[in-house]
Each structure stands twice: as C-alpha cells, then as structure tokens.
Short mmCIF file of C-alpha atoms and ligand atoms in Angstrom, two decimals:
data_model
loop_
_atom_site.label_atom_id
_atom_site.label_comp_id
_atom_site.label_asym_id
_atom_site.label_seq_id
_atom_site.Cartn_x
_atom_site.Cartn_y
_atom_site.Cartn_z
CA UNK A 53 -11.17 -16.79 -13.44
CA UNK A 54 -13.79 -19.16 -11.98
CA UNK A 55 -13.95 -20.39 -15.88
CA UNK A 56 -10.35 -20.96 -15.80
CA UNK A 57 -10.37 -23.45 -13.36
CA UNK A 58 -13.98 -25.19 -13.84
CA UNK A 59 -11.76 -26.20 -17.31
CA UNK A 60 -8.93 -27.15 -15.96
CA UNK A 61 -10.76 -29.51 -13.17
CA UNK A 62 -12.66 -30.92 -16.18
CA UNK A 63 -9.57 -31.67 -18.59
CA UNK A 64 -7.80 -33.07 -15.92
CA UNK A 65 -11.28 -35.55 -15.41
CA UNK A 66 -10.78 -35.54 -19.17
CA UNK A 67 -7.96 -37.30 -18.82
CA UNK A 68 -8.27 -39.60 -15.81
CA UNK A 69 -11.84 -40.74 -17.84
CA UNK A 70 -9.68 -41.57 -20.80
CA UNK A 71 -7.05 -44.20 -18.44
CA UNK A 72 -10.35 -45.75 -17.13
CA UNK A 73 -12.03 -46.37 -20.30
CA UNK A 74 -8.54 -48.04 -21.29
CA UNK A 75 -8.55 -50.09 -18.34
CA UNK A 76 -12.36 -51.01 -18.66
CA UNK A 77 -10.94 -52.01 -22.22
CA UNK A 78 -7.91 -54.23 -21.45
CA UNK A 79 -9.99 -55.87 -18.42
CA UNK A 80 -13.28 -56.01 -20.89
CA UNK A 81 -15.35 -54.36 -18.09
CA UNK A 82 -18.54 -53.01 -19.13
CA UNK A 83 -19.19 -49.71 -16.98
CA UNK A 84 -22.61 -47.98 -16.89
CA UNK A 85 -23.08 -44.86 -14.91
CA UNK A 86 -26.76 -44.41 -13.77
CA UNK A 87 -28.02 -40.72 -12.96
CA UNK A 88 -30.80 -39.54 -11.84
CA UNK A 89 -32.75 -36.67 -9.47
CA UNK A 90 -32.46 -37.63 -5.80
CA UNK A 91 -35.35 -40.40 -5.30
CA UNK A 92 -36.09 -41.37 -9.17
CA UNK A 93 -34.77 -44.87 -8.23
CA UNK A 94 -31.53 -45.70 -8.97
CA UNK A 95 -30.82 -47.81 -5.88
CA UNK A 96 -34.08 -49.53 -6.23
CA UNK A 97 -33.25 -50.14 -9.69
CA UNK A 98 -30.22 -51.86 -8.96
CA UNK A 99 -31.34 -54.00 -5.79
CA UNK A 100 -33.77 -55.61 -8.39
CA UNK A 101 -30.96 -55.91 -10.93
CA UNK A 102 -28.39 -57.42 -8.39
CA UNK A 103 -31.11 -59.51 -7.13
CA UNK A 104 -31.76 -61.19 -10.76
CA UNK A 105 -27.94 -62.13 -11.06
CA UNK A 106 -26.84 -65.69 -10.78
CA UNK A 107 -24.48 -65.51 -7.87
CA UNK A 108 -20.96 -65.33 -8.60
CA UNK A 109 -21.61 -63.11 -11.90
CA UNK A 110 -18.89 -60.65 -11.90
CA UNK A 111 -20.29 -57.67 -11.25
CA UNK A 112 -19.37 -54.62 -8.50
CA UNK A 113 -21.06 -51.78 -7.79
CA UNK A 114 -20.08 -48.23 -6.85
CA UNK A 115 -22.74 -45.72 -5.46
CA UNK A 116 -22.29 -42.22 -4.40
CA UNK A 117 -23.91 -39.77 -2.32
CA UNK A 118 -23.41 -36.66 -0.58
CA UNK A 119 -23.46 -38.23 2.98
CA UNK A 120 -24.10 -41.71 4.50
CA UNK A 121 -23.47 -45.23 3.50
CA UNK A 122 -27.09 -46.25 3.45
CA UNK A 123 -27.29 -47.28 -0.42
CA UNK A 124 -24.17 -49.53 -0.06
CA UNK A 125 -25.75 -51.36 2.74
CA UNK A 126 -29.29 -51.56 0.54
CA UNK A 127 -26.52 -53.39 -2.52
CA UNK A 128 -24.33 -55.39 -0.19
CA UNK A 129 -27.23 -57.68 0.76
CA UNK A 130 -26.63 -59.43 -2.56
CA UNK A 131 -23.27 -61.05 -2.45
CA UNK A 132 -21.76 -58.53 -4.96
CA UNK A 133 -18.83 -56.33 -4.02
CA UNK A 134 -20.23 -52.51 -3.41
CA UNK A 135 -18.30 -49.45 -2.04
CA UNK A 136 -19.73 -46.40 -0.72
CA UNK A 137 -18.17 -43.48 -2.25
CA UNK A 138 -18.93 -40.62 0.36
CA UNK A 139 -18.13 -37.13 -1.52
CA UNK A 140 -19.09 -34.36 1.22
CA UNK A 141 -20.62 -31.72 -0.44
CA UNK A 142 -19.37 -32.60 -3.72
CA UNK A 143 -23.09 -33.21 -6.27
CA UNK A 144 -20.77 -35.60 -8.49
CA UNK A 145 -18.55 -38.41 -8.63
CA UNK A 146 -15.57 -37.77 -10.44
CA UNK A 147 -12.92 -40.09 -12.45
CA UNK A 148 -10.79 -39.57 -9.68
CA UNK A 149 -13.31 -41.26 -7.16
CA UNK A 150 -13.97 -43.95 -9.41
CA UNK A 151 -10.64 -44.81 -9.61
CA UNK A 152 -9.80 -44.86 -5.90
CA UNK A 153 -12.83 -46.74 -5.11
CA UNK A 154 -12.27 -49.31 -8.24
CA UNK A 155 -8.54 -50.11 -6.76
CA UNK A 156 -9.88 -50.50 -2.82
CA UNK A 157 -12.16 -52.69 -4.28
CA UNK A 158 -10.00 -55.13 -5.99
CA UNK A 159 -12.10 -55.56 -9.24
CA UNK A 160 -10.97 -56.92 -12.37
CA UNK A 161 -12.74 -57.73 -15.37
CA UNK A 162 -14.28 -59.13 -17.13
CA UNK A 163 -17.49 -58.70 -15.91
CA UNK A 164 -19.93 -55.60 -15.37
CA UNK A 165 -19.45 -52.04 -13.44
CA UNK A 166 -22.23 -49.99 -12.08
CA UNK A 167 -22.33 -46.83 -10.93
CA UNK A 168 -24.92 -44.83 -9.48
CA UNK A 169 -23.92 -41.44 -9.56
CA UNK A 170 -25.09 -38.65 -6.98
CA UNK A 171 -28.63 -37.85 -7.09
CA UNK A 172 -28.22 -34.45 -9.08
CA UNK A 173 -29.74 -33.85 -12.83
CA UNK A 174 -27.01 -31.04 -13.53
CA UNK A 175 -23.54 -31.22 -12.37
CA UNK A 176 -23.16 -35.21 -12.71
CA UNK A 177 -23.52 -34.51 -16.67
CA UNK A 178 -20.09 -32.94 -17.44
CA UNK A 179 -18.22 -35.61 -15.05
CA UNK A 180 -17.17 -38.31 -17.72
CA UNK A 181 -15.77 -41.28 -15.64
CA UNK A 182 -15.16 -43.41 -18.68
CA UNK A 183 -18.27 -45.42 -18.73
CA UNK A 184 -19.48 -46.86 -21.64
CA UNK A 185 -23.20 -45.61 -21.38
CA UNK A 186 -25.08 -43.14 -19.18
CA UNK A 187 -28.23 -44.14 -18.19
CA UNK A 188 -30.89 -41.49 -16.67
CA UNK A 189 -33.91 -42.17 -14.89
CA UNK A 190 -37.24 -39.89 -14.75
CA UNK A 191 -39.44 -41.35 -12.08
CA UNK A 192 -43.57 -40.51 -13.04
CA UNK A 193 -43.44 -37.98 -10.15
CA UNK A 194 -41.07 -35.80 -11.45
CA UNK A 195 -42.93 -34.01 -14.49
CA UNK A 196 -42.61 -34.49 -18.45
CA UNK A 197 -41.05 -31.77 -18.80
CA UNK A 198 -37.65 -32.56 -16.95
CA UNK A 199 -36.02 -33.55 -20.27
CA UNK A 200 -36.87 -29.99 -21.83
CA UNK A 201 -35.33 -28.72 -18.13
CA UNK A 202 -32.41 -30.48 -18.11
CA UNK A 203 -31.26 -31.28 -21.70
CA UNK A 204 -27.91 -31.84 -20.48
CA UNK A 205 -28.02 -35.02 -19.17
CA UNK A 206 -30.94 -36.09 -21.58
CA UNK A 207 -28.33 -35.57 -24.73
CA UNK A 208 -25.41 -37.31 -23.30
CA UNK A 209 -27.28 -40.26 -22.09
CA UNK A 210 -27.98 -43.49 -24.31
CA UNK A 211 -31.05 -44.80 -22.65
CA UNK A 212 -33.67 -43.04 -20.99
CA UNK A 213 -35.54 -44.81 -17.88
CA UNK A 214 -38.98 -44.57 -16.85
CA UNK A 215 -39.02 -45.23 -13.23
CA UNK A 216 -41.70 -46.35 -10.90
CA UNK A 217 -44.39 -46.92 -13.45
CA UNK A 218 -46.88 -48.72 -10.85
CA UNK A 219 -47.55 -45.20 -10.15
CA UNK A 220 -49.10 -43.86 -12.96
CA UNK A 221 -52.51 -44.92 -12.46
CA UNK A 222 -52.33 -42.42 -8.93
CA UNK A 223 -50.38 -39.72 -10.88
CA UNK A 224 -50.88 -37.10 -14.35
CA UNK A 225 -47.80 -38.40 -16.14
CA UNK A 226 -47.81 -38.99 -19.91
CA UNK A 227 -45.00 -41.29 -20.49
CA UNK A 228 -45.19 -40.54 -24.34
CA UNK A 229 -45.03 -37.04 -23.83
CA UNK A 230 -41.96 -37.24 -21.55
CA UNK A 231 -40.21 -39.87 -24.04
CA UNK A 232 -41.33 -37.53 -26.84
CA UNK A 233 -39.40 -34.62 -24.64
CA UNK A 234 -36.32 -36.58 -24.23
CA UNK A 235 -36.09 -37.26 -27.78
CA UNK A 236 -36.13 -33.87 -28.94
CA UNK A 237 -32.99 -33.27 -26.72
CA UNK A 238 -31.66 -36.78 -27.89
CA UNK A 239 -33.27 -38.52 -31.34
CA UNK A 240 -31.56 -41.54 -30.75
CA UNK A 241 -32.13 -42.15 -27.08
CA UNK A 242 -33.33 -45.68 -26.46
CA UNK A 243 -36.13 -45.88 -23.90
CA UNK A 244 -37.18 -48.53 -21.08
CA UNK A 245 -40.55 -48.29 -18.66
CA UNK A 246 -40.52 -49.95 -15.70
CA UNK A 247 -41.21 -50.81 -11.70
CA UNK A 248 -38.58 -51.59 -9.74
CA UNK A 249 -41.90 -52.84 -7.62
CA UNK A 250 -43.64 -55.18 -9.55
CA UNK A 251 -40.69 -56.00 -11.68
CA UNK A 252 -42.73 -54.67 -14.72
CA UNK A 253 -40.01 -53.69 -18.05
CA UNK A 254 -37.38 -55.57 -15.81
CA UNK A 255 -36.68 -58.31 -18.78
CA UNK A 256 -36.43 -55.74 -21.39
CA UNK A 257 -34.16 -53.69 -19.15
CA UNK A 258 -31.96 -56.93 -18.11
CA UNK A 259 -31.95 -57.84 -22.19
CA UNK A 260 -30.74 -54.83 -22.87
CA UNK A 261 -27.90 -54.40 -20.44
CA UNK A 262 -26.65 -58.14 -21.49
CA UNK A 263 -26.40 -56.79 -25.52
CA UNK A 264 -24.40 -53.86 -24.41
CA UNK A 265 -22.11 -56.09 -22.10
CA UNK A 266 -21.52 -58.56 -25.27
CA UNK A 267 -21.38 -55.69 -27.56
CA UNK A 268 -18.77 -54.09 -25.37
CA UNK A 269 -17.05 -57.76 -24.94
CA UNK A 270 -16.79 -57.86 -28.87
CA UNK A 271 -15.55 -55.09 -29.63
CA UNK A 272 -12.25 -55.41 -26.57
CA UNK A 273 -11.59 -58.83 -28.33
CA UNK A 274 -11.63 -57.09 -31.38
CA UNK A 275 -9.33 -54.67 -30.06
CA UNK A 276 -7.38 -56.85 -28.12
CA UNK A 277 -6.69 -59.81 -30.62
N1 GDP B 558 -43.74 -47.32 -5.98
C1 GDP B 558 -42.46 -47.38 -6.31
N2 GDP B 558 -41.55 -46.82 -5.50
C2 GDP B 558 -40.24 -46.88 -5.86
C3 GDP B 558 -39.81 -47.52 -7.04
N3 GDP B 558 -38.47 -47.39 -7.13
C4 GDP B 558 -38.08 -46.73 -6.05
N4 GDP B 558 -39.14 -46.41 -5.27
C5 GDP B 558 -39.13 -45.70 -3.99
O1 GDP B 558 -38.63 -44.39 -4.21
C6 GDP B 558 -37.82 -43.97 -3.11
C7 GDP B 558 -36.44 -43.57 -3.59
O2 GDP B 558 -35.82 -44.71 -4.20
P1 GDP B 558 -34.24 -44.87 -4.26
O3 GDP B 558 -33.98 -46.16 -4.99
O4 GDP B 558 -33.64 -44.72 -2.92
O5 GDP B 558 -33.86 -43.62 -5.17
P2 GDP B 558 -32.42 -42.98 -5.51
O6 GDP B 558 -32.26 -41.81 -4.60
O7 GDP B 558 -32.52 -42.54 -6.94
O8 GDP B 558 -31.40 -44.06 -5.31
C8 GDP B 558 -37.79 -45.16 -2.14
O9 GDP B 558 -38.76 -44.94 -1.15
C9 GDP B 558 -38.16 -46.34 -3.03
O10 GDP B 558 -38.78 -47.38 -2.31
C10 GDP B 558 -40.81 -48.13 -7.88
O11 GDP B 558 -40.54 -48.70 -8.94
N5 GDP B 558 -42.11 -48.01 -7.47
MG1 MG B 559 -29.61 -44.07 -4.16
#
C-alpha cells in the first residue's frame, strides 16, 4: 500500500518534471539543482557564485529548507531574484514547488536557474524537478566514504563537489579516495575541489557552469530553429 502511493506521488513529479524541462527548453533556461548533507555548503557555494556575476546576468535562485528563510536572505544580498521555498517537514523539494515558486517569481529565460535543494543525501535523489544537472557536494568533514553510503545521489549526479577544501590540512580526508568512491557509483562523474573561503577551484567551477549553460543554449536553438 505505502508502495502504491510513494509511485504514484513520484509519476505524478514524473510528469510535472517533464513540463518544466519543456519550459526550461522553450525559455533556454539552464537549471542546476545542487544537493547536499545539511552544512556541506551549498549556500556558501552560491553566495560566492552570485557574488562573481556581472550584475544584471539573468540568473534566479530558489533554495529550500525545512524551516526558516535564512538562506534566501544570505542570496538576496546580491541583486539576483531568490525565493525561499519553506517545505515544513517535507526533506525535498518537489516539481510542484519549483513550479509555484518559478511563477511567484516572474522568471523567464534565458538565463540560469539554481536550486539548492534541502539539505538531505537520500530523499532529494528520486525528486526530478527537470533540471538539467544535479550537482552534489561532500564537504572534507563528512567522510570518504559517503559516496559508497549514499550511491543514490552519487549515480544520478553529473558533477561531484569537494567542499571546503581549506580544511584539509586540520582534517583526515583523502580527496582521491572519496573521488575514487564516487566514481565507482558513477564512472563518468566529473569532479571540482574547492573553498567557498579562499575562492580556491572557484574558476574551474565558474568555467564549467558557463559550458553547460552554452551547451544547454545550443542545443534549445537547435531545437527551437
Ligand atoms: N571553512 C569553510 N567553511 C565553509 C565553507 N563553505 C561553507 N562553510 C561553512 O559551513 C557552514 C555551512 O555552510 P552552508 O553554506 O550554510 O551549508 P548548507 O547547509 O549546505 O547550505 C557555514 O558555517 C559556512 O560558513 C568553506 O569553503 N570553508
Ligand atoms: Mg543552505
């Protein structure tokens, strides 16, 4: 019974995933959906990304969490348009919150979409919300083995990030090991290191979002010509 309906609740995601990615495509949106443990760094990640962007870029941000509006106000402070998605007790966003939160918004593309999903390594995985790439971040602190934990998320994601790597000289964390871990689970998962800190791996992080966005823009003016 309780099988029954975890499907049905994940078709019908299924399907409201499907009439984002189709809007992400007519509007050429690029929409990354970054996941992570509570604490790896997601919001830190993306106060040093917003803070790189020439103003006016068009980019919005959605960020959820179980309670409080504390990561929205971190994001607002740089100019871009950010919403809060509050979900109660709920450990993921859904489709259905995306889409809500995309229309009170107001954005349109072109331009770029992130998302930083609930801090949760588990039920965030099944919750497709018609991004383009998920992106997970393992912070030093949390272990090597995490991939081998929580292959999940590890497989379905497209990069892997190393978080808070200013760290590892006061911490035992073998960054091979872990990337060697995650690749196991995924042998084509691309892999980034970096501090949202020092700024250390920032420019190959920020190179590697802009070849995705054009890669995404090609391929909707394929579609749409
Ligand atoms: N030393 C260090 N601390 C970091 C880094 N990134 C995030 N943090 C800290 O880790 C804690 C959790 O970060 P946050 O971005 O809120 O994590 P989130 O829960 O994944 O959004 C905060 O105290 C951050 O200041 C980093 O690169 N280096
Ligand atoms: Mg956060």
């Amino acid at each position: 019974m309780r099988e029954a309906v975890e499907k049905k609740v994940l078709s019908e995601n299924d399907r409201l995933a499907a009439e984002l990615r189709q809007r992400y495509r007519d509007q050429n949106i690029l929409c990354v959906n970054f996941i992570s443990a509570p604490g790896s760094g997601k919001t830190a990640l993306l106060e040093r990304t917003l803070a790189s962007f020439a103003p006016g870029r068009p980019v919005a941000v959605l960020t959820g969490d179980l309670q409080t509006d504390n990561d929205a106000r971190r994001l607002a402070k740089f100019g871009f348009p950010v919403r809060q998605i509050v979900t109660g007790g709920t450990c993921h966003l859904d489709a259905r919150m995306v889409d809500r939160h995309l229309n009170e918004l107001g954005f349109r593309g072109p331009g770029l979409l992130l998302v930083e999903n609930v801090g949760n390594l588990v039920c965030p995985s099944s919750y497709d919300l018609g991004e383009a790439a998920k992106i997970v971040l393992l912070s030093v602190t949390e272990g090597e083995d995490k991939p081998l934990k929580y292959p999940g998320i590890f497989h379905r994601s497209s990069l892997m990030i190393l978080t808070k790597i200013d760290l590892l000289p006061h911490v035992d964390f073998n960054p091979e090991l872990a990337f060697e871990n995650a690749r196991k689970i995924h042998p084509e998962m691309e892999y980034i290191a970096l501090s949202s800190r020092t700024g250390e791996g920032f420019d190959k992080w920020l190179r590697w979002l802009d070849a995705l966005q054009q890669k995404v823009q090609q391929l909707a003016a394929a579609i749409n010509s």
